[in-house]
Coordinates of C-alpha atoms in Angstrom, one line a residue:
Chain A
M1 CA 23.8 14.8 20.9
T2 CA 22.0 17.1 23.3
E3 CA 19.2 19.3 22.2
A4 CA 19.5 22.6 24.0
V5 CA 16.2 23.9 22.9
P6 CA 16.1 27.6 22.3
G7 CA 13.8 29.6 24.5
G8 CA 13.0 26.6 26.6
A9 CA 12.7 26.8 30.4
E10 CA 9.3 25.5 29.8
A11 CA 10.5 22.9 27.4
L12 CA 11.2 19.2 28.0
R13 CA 14.8 18.8 27.0
W14 CA 16.0 15.5 25.8
A15 CA 19.3 14.2 24.6
R16 CA 20.7 11.1 23.3
F17 CA 24.2 9.8 23.8
G18 CA 25.0 6.5 22.0
R19 CA 21.9 4.5 22.8
A20 CA 21.0 6.0 26.1
L21 CA 18.2 8.5 26.2
I22 CA 18.6 11.3 28.7
L23 CA 15.7 13.4 29.7
L24 CA 16.4 16.8 31.2
F25 CA 13.2 17.7 32.9
A26 CA 12.7 20.3 35.7
G27 CA 16.3 20.3 36.7
L28 CA 16.2 16.5 37.0
T29 CA 18.6 14.3 35.1
L30 CA 17.4 10.9 34.5
L31 CA 19.3 8.4 32.5
L32 CA 17.2 6.0 30.5
G33 CA 18.9 3.1 28.9
A34 CA 16.2 2.8 26.3
G35 CA 18.1 0.1 24.5
L36 CA 16.7 1.2 21.2
T37 CA 17.8 -0.9 18.3
V38 CA 18.0 1.4 15.4
S39 CA 20.1 1.1 12.3
S40 CA 20.7 4.7 11.8
G41 CA 20.7 6.9 14.9
M42 CA 20.3 10.1 13.1
R43 CA 17.3 9.0 11.2
M44 CA 15.7 7.7 14.4
R45 CA 16.2 11.1 16.0
L46 CA 14.5 12.8 13.1
L47 CA 11.6 10.3 13.1
L48 CA 11.1 10.8 16.8
E49 CA 11.1 14.6 16.4
R50 CA 8.6 14.3 13.6
S51 CA 6.4 12.1 15.7
F52 CA 6.4 14.7 18.4
L53 CA 5.4 17.3 15.9
E54 CA 2.7 15.2 14.3
R55 CA 1.1 14.3 17.6
G56 CA 1.2 17.9 18.9
E57 CA 2.8 16.4 22.0
T58 CA 2.7 18.4 25.2
I59 CA 6.4 18.9 25.0
G60 CA 6.6 22.7 24.9
A61 CA 6.9 25.1 22.1
G62 CA 10.6 25.0 22.3
A63 CA 10.8 21.3 21.6
A64 CA 8.4 21.5 18.8
R65 CA 10.5 24.2 17.3
A66 CA 13.6 22.1 17.6
A67 CA 11.7 19.3 16.0
Y68 CA 11.0 21.5 13.1
V69 CA 14.7 22.3 12.5
P70 CA 15.4 19.9 9.7
L71 CA 12.2 20.7 7.9
S72 CA 12.7 24.4 8.1
L73 CA 16.2 24.0 6.8
E74 CA 14.6 22.3 3.8
D75 CA 17.4 19.8 3.6
E76 CA 17.0 17.1 6.2
E77 CA 19.3 14.7 4.4
A78 CA 22.3 17.1 4.3
L79 CA 21.8 18.1 7.9
A80 CA 21.4 14.5 9.1
E81 CA 24.5 13.4 7.2
L82 CA 26.4 16.3 8.6
A83 CA 25.2 15.7 12.1
S84 CA 26.0 12.0 12.0
Q85 CA 29.6 12.8 11.2
Y86 CA 29.9 14.6 14.6
E87 CA 27.5 12.5 16.6
G88 CA 29.2 10.9 19.6
R89 CA 32.6 12.4 18.9
S90 CA 34.4 13.1 22.0
D91 CA 36.4 16.0 20.6
L92 CA 33.2 17.9 19.7
A93 CA 33.0 21.1 21.8
S94 CA 29.9 22.7 20.3
L95 CA 27.7 22.4 17.3
R96 CA 25.1 25.1 16.4
V97 CA 22.5 24.9 13.6
L98 CA 21.7 28.3 12.1
D99 CA 19.3 29.2 9.3
D100 CA 20.3 31.3 6.4
A101 CA 19.4 34.5 8.4
G102 CA 21.7 33.5 11.2
R103 CA 19.0 32.6 13.7
Q104 CA 20.0 29.7 15.9
W105 CA 17.7 26.7 15.7
A106 CA 19.5 24.2 17.8
A107 CA 22.7 24.0 19.6
Y108 CA 24.8 21.5 21.4
A109 CA 27.6 22.3 23.8
S110 CA 29.5 19.8 25.9
P111 CA 31.3 20.5 29.1
H112 CA 34.4 22.3 28.2
P113 CA 37.7 22.5 30.1
P114 CA 38.9 26.1 30.3
G115 CA 41.8 27.0 28.1
A116 CA 41.2 24.2 25.7
R117 CA 42.2 24.9 22.1
T118 CA 39.4 24.7 19.7
L119 CA 39.0 24.6 16.0
D120 CA 36.1 26.4 14.3
V121 CA 34.5 25.0 11.3
E122 CA 31.6 26.4 9.4
I123 CA 29.7 24.2 7.0
P124 CA 27.0 25.7 4.7
I125 CA 23.9 23.5 4.1
A126 CA 22.7 23.6 0.6
P127 CA 20.2 21.3 -1.2
P128 CA 22.1 18.4 -2.7
R129 CA 21.5 19.5 -6.3
G130 CA 23.0 23.0 -5.7
G131 CA 20.9 26.1 -5.2
A132 CA 20.9 28.7 -2.4
V133 CA 22.4 27.9 1.0
V134 CA 19.6 27.2 3.4
G135 CA 21.5 27.2 6.6
R136 CA 24.8 26.7 8.3
V137 CA 26.3 24.4 10.9
E138 CA 29.0 25.8 13.1
V139 CA 31.2 23.3 14.7
R140 CA 33.9 23.8 17.3
M141 CA 36.2 20.9 17.7
D142 CA 38.7 20.4 20.6
P143 CA 41.7 18.5 19.4
A144 CA 43.0 17.8 22.9
R145 CA 40.1 16.0 24.3
I146 CA 39.6 12.3 24.5
S147 CA 36.6 10.2 25.2
R148 CA 37.8 9.3 28.7
E149 CA 37.5 12.9 29.6
V150 CA 34.1 13.1 28.3
S151 CA 32.8 10.0 30.0
R152 CA 34.5 11.1 33.3
Q153 CA 32.7 14.5 33.3
F154 CA 29.5 12.9 32.2
A155 CA 29.6 10.4 35.1
A156 CA 30.4 13.2 37.5
S157 CA 27.4 15.2 36.5
V158 CA 25.1 12.2 36.7
A159 CA 26.5 11.6 40.2
I160 CA 25.9 15.2 41.4
N161 CA 22.4 15.2 40.2
G162 CA 21.9 11.6 41.4
A163 CA 21.1 12.5 45.0
L164 CA 18.6 15.1 44.0
A165 CA 17.2 12.7 41.5
L166 CA 16.5 10.1 44.1
L167 CA 14.4 12.6 46.1
I168 CA 12.3 13.7 43.2
A169 CA 12.3 10.3 41.5
A170 CA 9.5 9.0 43.7
A171 CA 7.2 11.8 42.8
G172 CA 8.3 11.9 39.2
A173 CA 8.2 8.1 38.8
A174 CA 4.8 8.1 37.3
I175 CA 5.7 10.8 34.8
V176 CA 8.9 9.1 33.9
R177 CA 7.1 5.8 33.4
K178 CA 4.7 7.4 31.1
L179 CA 7.5 9.1 29.2
T180 CA 9.4 6.0 28.9
G181 CA 6.3 4.2 27.6
R182 CA 5.8 7.1 25.2
M183 CA 9.4 6.7 24.0
R184 CA 9.1 3.1 23.4
E185 CA 5.8 3.7 21.6
L186 CA 7.5 6.3 19.4
A187 CA 10.4 3.9 18.7
A188 CA 8.0 1.1 17.7
E189 CA 6.1 3.5 15.5
A190 CA 9.3 4.6 13.8
A191 CA 10.2 1.0 13.3
R192 CA 6.8 0.4 11.7
V193 CA 7.2 3.4 9.3
E194 CA 10.7 2.2 8.4
E195 CA 9.3 -1.3 7.7
L196 CA 6.6 0.1 5.5
R197 CA 9.1 2.1 3.5
R198 CA 11.3 -0.9 3.1
S199 CA 8.5 -3.0 1.8
N200 CA 7.5 -0.2 -0.6
R201 CA 11.0 0.0 -1.9
E202 CA 11.1 -3.8 -2.4
L203 CA 7.8 -3.7 -4.2
E204 CA 9.0 -1.1 -6.6
E205 CA 12.2 -3.0 -7.2
F206 CA 10.2 -6.1 -7.8
A207 CA 8.0 -4.4 -10.4
Y208 CA 11.1 -3.0 -12.2
I209 CA 13.0 -6.3 -12.2
A210 CA 10.0 -8.3 -13.2
S211 CA 9.2 -6.0 -16.1
H212 CA 12.8 -6.2 -17.3
D213 CA 13.0 -10.0 -17.0
L214 CA 9.6 -10.4 -18.5
Q215 CA 10.7 -8.7 -21.6
A216 CA 13.3 -11.2 -22.6
P217 CA 11.0 -14.2 -23.4
L218 CA 8.4 -11.8 -24.8
R219 CA 10.8 -10.5 -27.4
K220 CA 11.3 -14.1 -28.5
I221 CA 7.5 -14.7 -28.8
A222 CA 7.0 -11.4 -30.7
G223 CA 10.0 -12.0 -32.9
F224 CA 9.3 -15.5 -34.0
A225 CA 5.5 -15.0 -34.3
Q226 CA 6.1 -12.1 -36.6
L227 CA 8.7 -14.0 -38.7
L228 CA 6.1 -16.8 -39.0
Q229 CA 3.4 -14.3 -39.9
E230 CA 5.5 -12.7 -42.6
R231 CA 7.0 -15.8 -44.2
Y232 CA 4.1 -18.2 -44.0
A233 CA 1.1 -16.0 -44.5
G234 CA -1.2 -17.7 -47.0
R235 CA 0.8 -20.9 -46.9
L236 CA -1.2 -22.4 -44.0
D237 CA -4.9 -22.2 -43.9
S238 CA -6.7 -19.0 -43.0
E239 CA -7.5 -20.2 -39.6
A240 CA -3.8 -20.7 -38.9
D241 CA -3.1 -17.2 -40.2
D242 CA -5.7 -15.9 -37.9
H243 CA -4.2 -17.7 -34.9
I244 CA -0.7 -16.3 -35.7
G245 CA -2.2 -12.9 -36.0
R246 CA -3.6 -13.2 -32.5
I247 CA -0.3 -14.3 -31.1
V248 CA 1.4 -11.3 -32.7
A249 CA -1.2 -8.9 -31.4
G250 CA -1.2 -10.4 -27.9
A251 CA 2.6 -10.2 -27.7
A252 CA 2.5 -6.5 -28.8
R253 CA -0.1 -5.7 -26.2
M254 CA 1.9 -7.4 -23.5
Q255 CA 4.9 -5.5 -24.6
R256 CA 3.0 -2.2 -24.1
L257 CA 1.7 -3.4 -20.7
I258 CA 5.2 -4.1 -19.5
Q259 CA 6.5 -0.8 -20.8
D260 CA 3.7 1.0 -19.0
L261 CA 4.4 -1.0 -15.8
L262 CA 8.0 0.0 -16.0
A263 CA 7.1 3.6 -16.5
Y264 CA 4.7 3.4 -13.6
S265 CA 7.3 1.9 -11.3
R266 CA 9.8 4.5 -12.4
V267 CA 7.5 7.2 -11.3
G268 CA 7.6 5.7 -7.8
S269 CA 11.1 4.6 -7.6
R270 CA 13.0 7.6 -8.8
Q271 CA 14.0 10.1 -6.1
L272 CA 11.9 13.3 -6.4
R273 CA 13.9 16.3 -7.4
P274 CA 12.1 19.2 -5.9
E275 CA 12.9 22.6 -7.4
K276 CA 11.0 25.8 -8.0
V277 CA 8.8 25.2 -11.0
E278 CA 6.8 27.6 -13.2
T279 CA 3.8 25.3 -13.9
G280 CA 2.7 27.6 -16.8
E281 CA 6.1 27.0 -18.4
V282 CA 5.9 23.3 -17.9
L283 CA 2.5 23.2 -19.5
R284 CA 3.7 25.3 -22.5
Q285 CA 6.5 22.8 -23.0
V286 CA 4.1 19.8 -22.8
L287 CA 1.8 21.4 -25.4
S288 CA 4.6 22.0 -27.7
D289 CA 5.6 18.3 -27.4
L290 CA 2.0 17.3 -28.0
E291 CA 1.6 19.7 -31.0
P292 CA 1.3 16.8 -33.6
L293 CA -1.5 15.1 -31.6
L294 CA -3.3 18.4 -31.0
R295 CA -3.1 19.3 -34.7
E296 CA -4.3 15.9 -35.8
S297 CA -7.3 15.8 -33.4
G298 CA -8.2 19.5 -34.0
A299 CA -8.0 20.0 -30.2
K300 CA -7.9 23.4 -28.5
V301 CA -6.1 23.7 -25.2
T302 CA -6.3 26.9 -23.2
A303 CA -4.7 27.7 -19.9
G304 CA -5.4 30.4 -17.2
P305 CA -2.5 31.8 -15.2
L306 CA -0.6 29.0 -13.5
P307 CA 1.5 29.4 -10.4
A308 CA 5.1 28.8 -9.5
L309 CA 5.6 26.1 -6.8
V310 CA 8.1 23.6 -5.6
G311 CA 8.0 20.2 -7.3
D312 CA 9.7 17.8 -9.7
A313 CA 9.6 19.5 -13.0
G314 CA 9.9 16.3 -15.1
Q315 CA 7.0 14.6 -13.1
L316 CA 4.7 17.6 -13.2
G317 CA 5.3 17.7 -17.0
Q318 CA 4.3 14.1 -17.3
L319 CA 1.2 14.9 -15.1
F320 CA 0.0 17.7 -17.4
Q321 CA 0.8 15.6 -20.5
N322 CA -1.2 12.6 -19.2
L323 CA -4.2 14.7 -18.2
V324 CA -4.3 16.8 -21.5
T325 CA -3.8 13.6 -23.6
N326 CA -6.6 12.0 -21.6
G327 CA -9.0 14.9 -22.3
V328 CA -8.2 14.8 -26.0
K329 CA -8.4 11.1 -26.4
F330 CA -11.8 10.6 -24.7
R331 CA -13.4 13.1 -27.0
G332 CA -17.0 13.1 -27.9
D333 CA -18.4 14.2 -31.3
K334 CA -17.2 17.8 -31.0
P335 CA -13.6 18.9 -31.5
P336 CA -11.8 18.4 -28.2
E337 CA -11.3 21.3 -25.9
V338 CA -9.2 21.2 -22.8
A339 CA -8.9 24.0 -20.3
V340 CA -6.2 24.1 -17.6
A341 CA -6.6 26.4 -14.6
A342 CA -5.4 26.8 -11.0
R343 CA -6.6 28.7 -8.0
R344 CA -5.1 29.1 -4.5
E345 CA -7.0 27.3 -1.7
G346 CA -5.3 27.9 1.6
A347 CA -1.9 26.3 1.7
E348 CA -2.6 24.5 -1.7
W349 CA -3.0 25.2 -5.3
L350 CA -6.0 23.5 -6.8
F351 CA -5.5 22.7 -10.5
T352 CA -8.4 21.8 -12.8
V353 CA -8.0 20.1 -16.3
R354 CA -11.5 20.3 -17.8
D355 CA -12.4 18.6 -21.2
N356 CA -15.6 18.4 -23.2
G357 CA -15.3 14.6 -23.9
I358 CA -17.4 11.7 -23.2
G359 CA -17.3 12.0 -19.5
I360 CA -17.4 9.3 -16.8
E361 CA -20.2 7.9 -14.8
P362 CA -19.8 9.0 -11.2
Q363 CA -19.7 5.4 -9.8
Y364 CA -16.5 4.8 -11.9
A365 CA -14.8 8.1 -10.8
D366 CA -12.4 6.3 -8.6
Q367 CA -11.6 3.4 -10.9
V368 CA -10.1 5.5 -13.7
F369 CA -7.1 6.1 -11.5
K370 CA -6.3 2.4 -11.0
M371 CA -3.6 0.8 -13.0
F372 CA -4.7 -0.9 -16.2
R373 CA -8.3 -0.2 -15.4
R374 CA -10.2 0.9 -18.5
L375 CA -13.8 1.8 -18.8
N376 CA -14.1 1.5 -22.6
A377 CA -13.3 -1.2 -25.1
P378 CA -9.7 -1.0 -26.3
N379 CA -10.7 -0.8 -29.9
A380 CA -12.8 2.3 -29.2
Y381 CA -10.1 4.1 -27.3
P382 CA -6.6 2.3 -27.6
G383 CA -4.2 2.3 -24.7
T384 CA -3.5 0.2 -21.6
G385 CA -5.1 2.5 -19.0
I386 CA -1.9 3.6 -17.3
G387 CA -2.0 7.4 -17.9
L388 CA -4.3 8.4 -15.0
A389 CA -2.6 5.8 -12.7
V390 CA 0.7 7.5 -13.3
A391 CA -1.0 10.9 -12.8
R392 CA -2.3 9.8 -9.4
K393 CA 1.1 8.5 -8.4
I394 CA 2.8 11.8 -9.3
V395 CA 0.2 13.9 -7.4
E396 CA 0.4 11.6 -4.4
R397 CA 4.2 11.7 -4.3
H398 CA 3.9 15.5 -4.2
G399 CA 1.7 15.2 -1.2
G400 CA -1.5 16.1 -3.1
R401 CA -4.9 14.5 -4.1
I402 CA -6.5 13.9 -7.4
W403 CA -10.1 13.2 -8.3
V404 CA -12.5 13.6 -11.2
E405 CA -15.8 15.3 -11.3
S406 CA -17.9 14.3 -14.3
R407 CA -21.1 13.0 -15.8
P408 CA -21.5 11.0 -19.0
G409 CA -21.7 13.3 -22.0
E410 CA -20.8 16.4 -20.0
G411 CA -17.1 16.2 -20.2
A412 CA -14.9 15.7 -17.1
A413 CA -13.0 18.0 -14.7
F414 CA -9.9 16.4 -13.3
R415 CA -8.8 18.2 -10.2
F416 CA -5.6 17.9 -8.2
T417 CA -3.9 19.8 -5.4
L418 CA -0.3 20.6 -5.0
S419 CA 1.2 22.2 -1.9
A420 CA 2.1 25.8 -2.4
S421 CA 5.2 25.5 -0.1
G422 CA 6.9 22.3 -1.2
V423 CA 6.8 18.6 -1.4
P424 CA 6.7 16.4 1.8
E425 CA 9.7 14.8 3.2
E426 CA 10.7 11.4 1.8
A427 CA 12.9 8.6 3.2
P428 CA 16.1 8.3 1.2
R429 CA 15.6 5.6 -1.4
G430 CA 18.1 2.8 -1.9
Chain B
M1 CA 33.0 -12.4 -52.7
A2 CA 35.2 -9.5 -51.5
D3 CA 32.1 -7.4 -50.9
R4 CA 30.5 -9.7 -48.5
L5 CA 30.5 -8.1 -45.1
R6 CA 32.0 -10.2 -42.4
I7 CA 30.2 -9.9 -39.1
M8 CA 31.1 -11.5 -35.8
L9 CA 28.0 -11.8 -33.6
V10 CA 28.8 -12.2 -29.9
D11 CA 25.6 -13.5 -28.3
D12 CA 24.8 -16.4 -26.1
D13 CA 21.1 -16.2 -26.8
E14 CA 20.3 -18.8 -29.5
D15 CA 17.0 -17.2 -30.3
D16 CA 18.5 -13.8 -31.0
V17 CA 21.3 -15.4 -33.0
R18 CA 18.6 -17.1 -35.1
L19 CA 16.6 -13.9 -35.6
T20 CA 19.8 -12.0 -36.6
R21 CA 20.6 -14.8 -39.1
E22 CA 17.0 -14.7 -40.6
A23 CA 17.2 -10.9 -40.9
L24 CA 20.6 -11.0 -42.6
K25 CA 19.3 -13.6 -45.0
E26 CA 17.1 -11.0 -46.5
C27 CA 19.9 -8.6 -47.3
A28 CA 20.8 -8.2 -51.1
V29 CA 24.3 -9.6 -50.3
A30 CA 23.9 -11.7 -47.3
P31 CA 26.8 -11.0 -44.9
D32 CA 29.1 -13.7 -43.6
L33 CA 28.0 -14.4 -40.0
D34 CA 30.4 -15.8 -37.4
V35 CA 28.9 -16.5 -34.0
A36 CA 30.8 -16.5 -30.7
S37 CA 28.6 -17.6 -27.8
D38 CA 30.7 -16.0 -25.1
G39 CA 33.2 -13.2 -24.6
E40 CA 36.3 -15.5 -24.2
E41 CA 35.6 -17.3 -27.3
A42 CA 35.0 -14.1 -29.2
L43 CA 38.4 -12.7 -28.0
R44 CA 40.2 -16.0 -28.8
R45 CA 38.9 -16.0 -32.3
L46 CA 39.5 -12.3 -32.9
R47 CA 43.1 -12.7 -31.8
A48 CA 43.7 -15.8 -33.9
D49 CA 42.3 -14.1 -36.9
A50 CA 43.8 -10.8 -36.5
P51 CA 46.9 -11.0 -38.7
G52 CA 45.1 -12.8 -41.6
G53 CA 42.2 -11.7 -43.7
A54 CA 39.5 -13.5 -41.8
R55 CA 39.1 -10.7 -39.2
P56 CA 35.5 -9.6 -39.1
D57 CA 34.7 -6.2 -40.6
I58 CA 32.4 -5.4 -37.7
V59 CA 31.6 -7.0 -34.3
L60 CA 28.0 -7.1 -33.0
L61 CA 28.3 -7.4 -29.3
D62 CA 25.7 -8.3 -26.7
L63 CA 26.4 -7.0 -23.2
N64 CA 24.8 -9.8 -21.1
L65 CA 27.3 -12.7 -21.7
P66 CA 28.4 -15.6 -19.6
R67 CA 31.9 -15.5 -18.1
L68 CA 33.3 -12.4 -19.7
P69 CA 30.7 -9.6 -19.8
G70 CA 30.2 -7.7 -22.9
R71 CA 31.7 -4.5 -21.5
E72 CA 34.9 -6.2 -20.6
V73 CA 35.1 -7.8 -24.1
L74 CA 34.8 -4.2 -25.5
R75 CA 37.5 -2.9 -23.1
R76 CA 39.9 -5.7 -24.1
I77 CA 39.3 -5.1 -27.9
R78 CA 40.1 -1.5 -27.5
A79 CA 43.2 -2.3 -25.4
E80 CA 44.8 -4.5 -28.0
P81 CA 46.6 -2.7 -30.8
S82 CA 45.8 -5.4 -33.3
L83 CA 42.0 -5.3 -32.6
R84 CA 41.6 -1.7 -31.7
A85 CA 40.4 -0.6 -35.1
V86 CA 37.5 -3.1 -35.5
P87 CA 34.2 -1.3 -35.3
V88 CA 32.1 -2.6 -32.4
I89 CA 28.4 -2.2 -32.3
V90 CA 26.7 -2.9 -29.1
L91 CA 23.4 -4.7 -29.4
S92 CA 21.7 -5.1 -26.0
T93 CA 18.3 -5.3 -24.3
S94 CA 19.5 -2.8 -21.7
E95 CA 18.4 0.8 -22.2
A96 CA 20.0 1.9 -18.9
E97 CA 21.8 5.2 -19.3
D98 CA 24.7 3.6 -17.4
D99 CA 25.2 0.9 -20.1
V100 CA 24.8 3.3 -23.0
A101 CA 27.1 6.0 -21.8
G102 CA 29.6 3.4 -20.4
C103 CA 29.8 1.6 -23.7
Y104 CA 30.5 4.7 -25.7
E105 CA 33.1 5.7 -23.1
L106 CA 34.8 2.3 -23.7
G107 CA 34.9 3.0 -27.4
A108 CA 31.8 1.4 -28.8
N109 CA 31.1 2.7 -32.4
C110 CA 27.4 2.7 -31.6
Y111 CA 24.8 1.4 -29.2
I112 CA 21.6 -0.2 -30.4
P113 CA 18.8 -1.4 -28.1
K114 CA 17.6 -4.9 -29.3
P115 CA 14.3 -4.2 -30.8
V116 CA 11.1 -6.2 -30.2
G117 CA 9.4 -8.0 -33.1
F118 CA 10.9 -9.4 -36.2
G119 CA 9.9 -6.4 -38.3
E120 CA 11.9 -4.0 -36.2
F121 CA 14.7 -6.4 -35.7
R122 CA 15.1 -6.8 -39.5
R123 CA 15.0 -3.0 -39.9
V124 CA 17.8 -2.6 -37.4
V125 CA 20.0 -5.5 -38.8
R126 CA 19.5 -4.1 -42.3
A127 CA 20.4 -0.6 -41.3
I128 CA 23.6 -2.0 -39.7
E129 CA 24.4 -4.0 -42.8
E130 CA 23.7 -1.2 -45.2
F131 CA 25.6 1.4 -43.3
W132 CA 28.7 -0.7 -42.7
S133 CA 28.8 -2.3 -46.1
T134 CA 27.9 0.6 -48.4
V135 CA 28.1 3.9 -46.5
A136 CA 31.1 3.6 -44.2
R137 CA 34.6 2.9 -45.3
L138 CA 36.2 0.2 -43.2
P139 CA 39.8 -0.1 -42.2

């Protein structure tokens, strides 16, 4: 595909055809057989674009704008899938990407014999789970063309430019070498990112499978130990009863740990479903679910005005639930009070969940978010120590940060940020 | 003993069979338990028994079975006119939405996740026994 960057005489234009990279620079056509080994061409293209964007590369505003296309269309996946259907097709005459207001973001047009019949196709891009159309792709197909035609024209245009290219090549060689190096670097970087994602996915799968398979033998231990406890209590000596009791309790605890591990890995492995969320409504729902706990503990939960933002409603609900439950659970002598508030800070919303509980010593402020890390004896405050780890994972998956401000005996303020505009892009998960 | 509920348990896990047996022992009228350790054996025995009176009143079916998986056993039971009416209760460690919905679609009468701990296990087995022997009318 060729990127004809809108507004871009100043812009570096680059194109990819199969595995060859073509740089269109100052009227010079250079063919770079970059020999990139990528599994998915489309993803590679998007990663490259993003890398340009992230590095603020000196590539011209037009290119940066083109790089922004998939993000601004809010649905990279649908666009990528769509584009990959047409990528490299010899009968493709033109392809334009338009946003919902009809503005052109990117266009591709291949040399086109006069009088050729074309077929116009218009495909709306909508988020995969329904919702408003965020953009359109207009495709013109030429049924008469064959790949021979395309490669012939392509070769001709390279030949025409070839002579000029040779003249300028000497002067441009340094630049080109630099650009080639940069391309290689970006490709390597993209490969590293892909590798990291793959190993993350594997880790999540591992946690999930391990937890499932660990449950089977544990069920046996718990089942038979309880059977033994019930049927033989008082028939062995008291020491034996005590030992059996410890097996039963240990198995029950391990069961809870595994279930928590599962829940934790589920937070990471499930595809985020971003949608517009009224966080005030989410909190109301959570408080209604927690009603028995709140009543029992005499807790009072108050909430200021909370914003609407884009996020995964289910996960945000779990986030609120874990933080509110945490505030109620680590209560001091007074009846628990939890206050939820949010304020806008630049491009983010800063949420605060403040309680009047026992508080945390500042040197442990980071530890509370680690999995199964507990600061108090389990008999004082039961639980496995998963709630805040899950909370952190949810916030981080939404591109935010979470921390706690507290001193012992003075309650704790859990703060987290969520983007006001949406969640960051994620690689598709397998 | 006409009132004794006849249960066929299809499960290859000896420990779970043992726990089921122990739990059933504690019922007021202990049901008759026939154990098939894989899907083929279960179908073979169900077919052989079908015309006579030895056919079980209910089938407790595990999903994770050697050779013929539980879902396939269920599908074949529902496809055979002589077996179609037998109530099948799926008892599985899986809580995957896929398994639950899939089994109901194939005609399971109910789906119960295998509980952890003998207390829970007994509660579930008793509930099954009580419901099918005293609450429900069987064909």
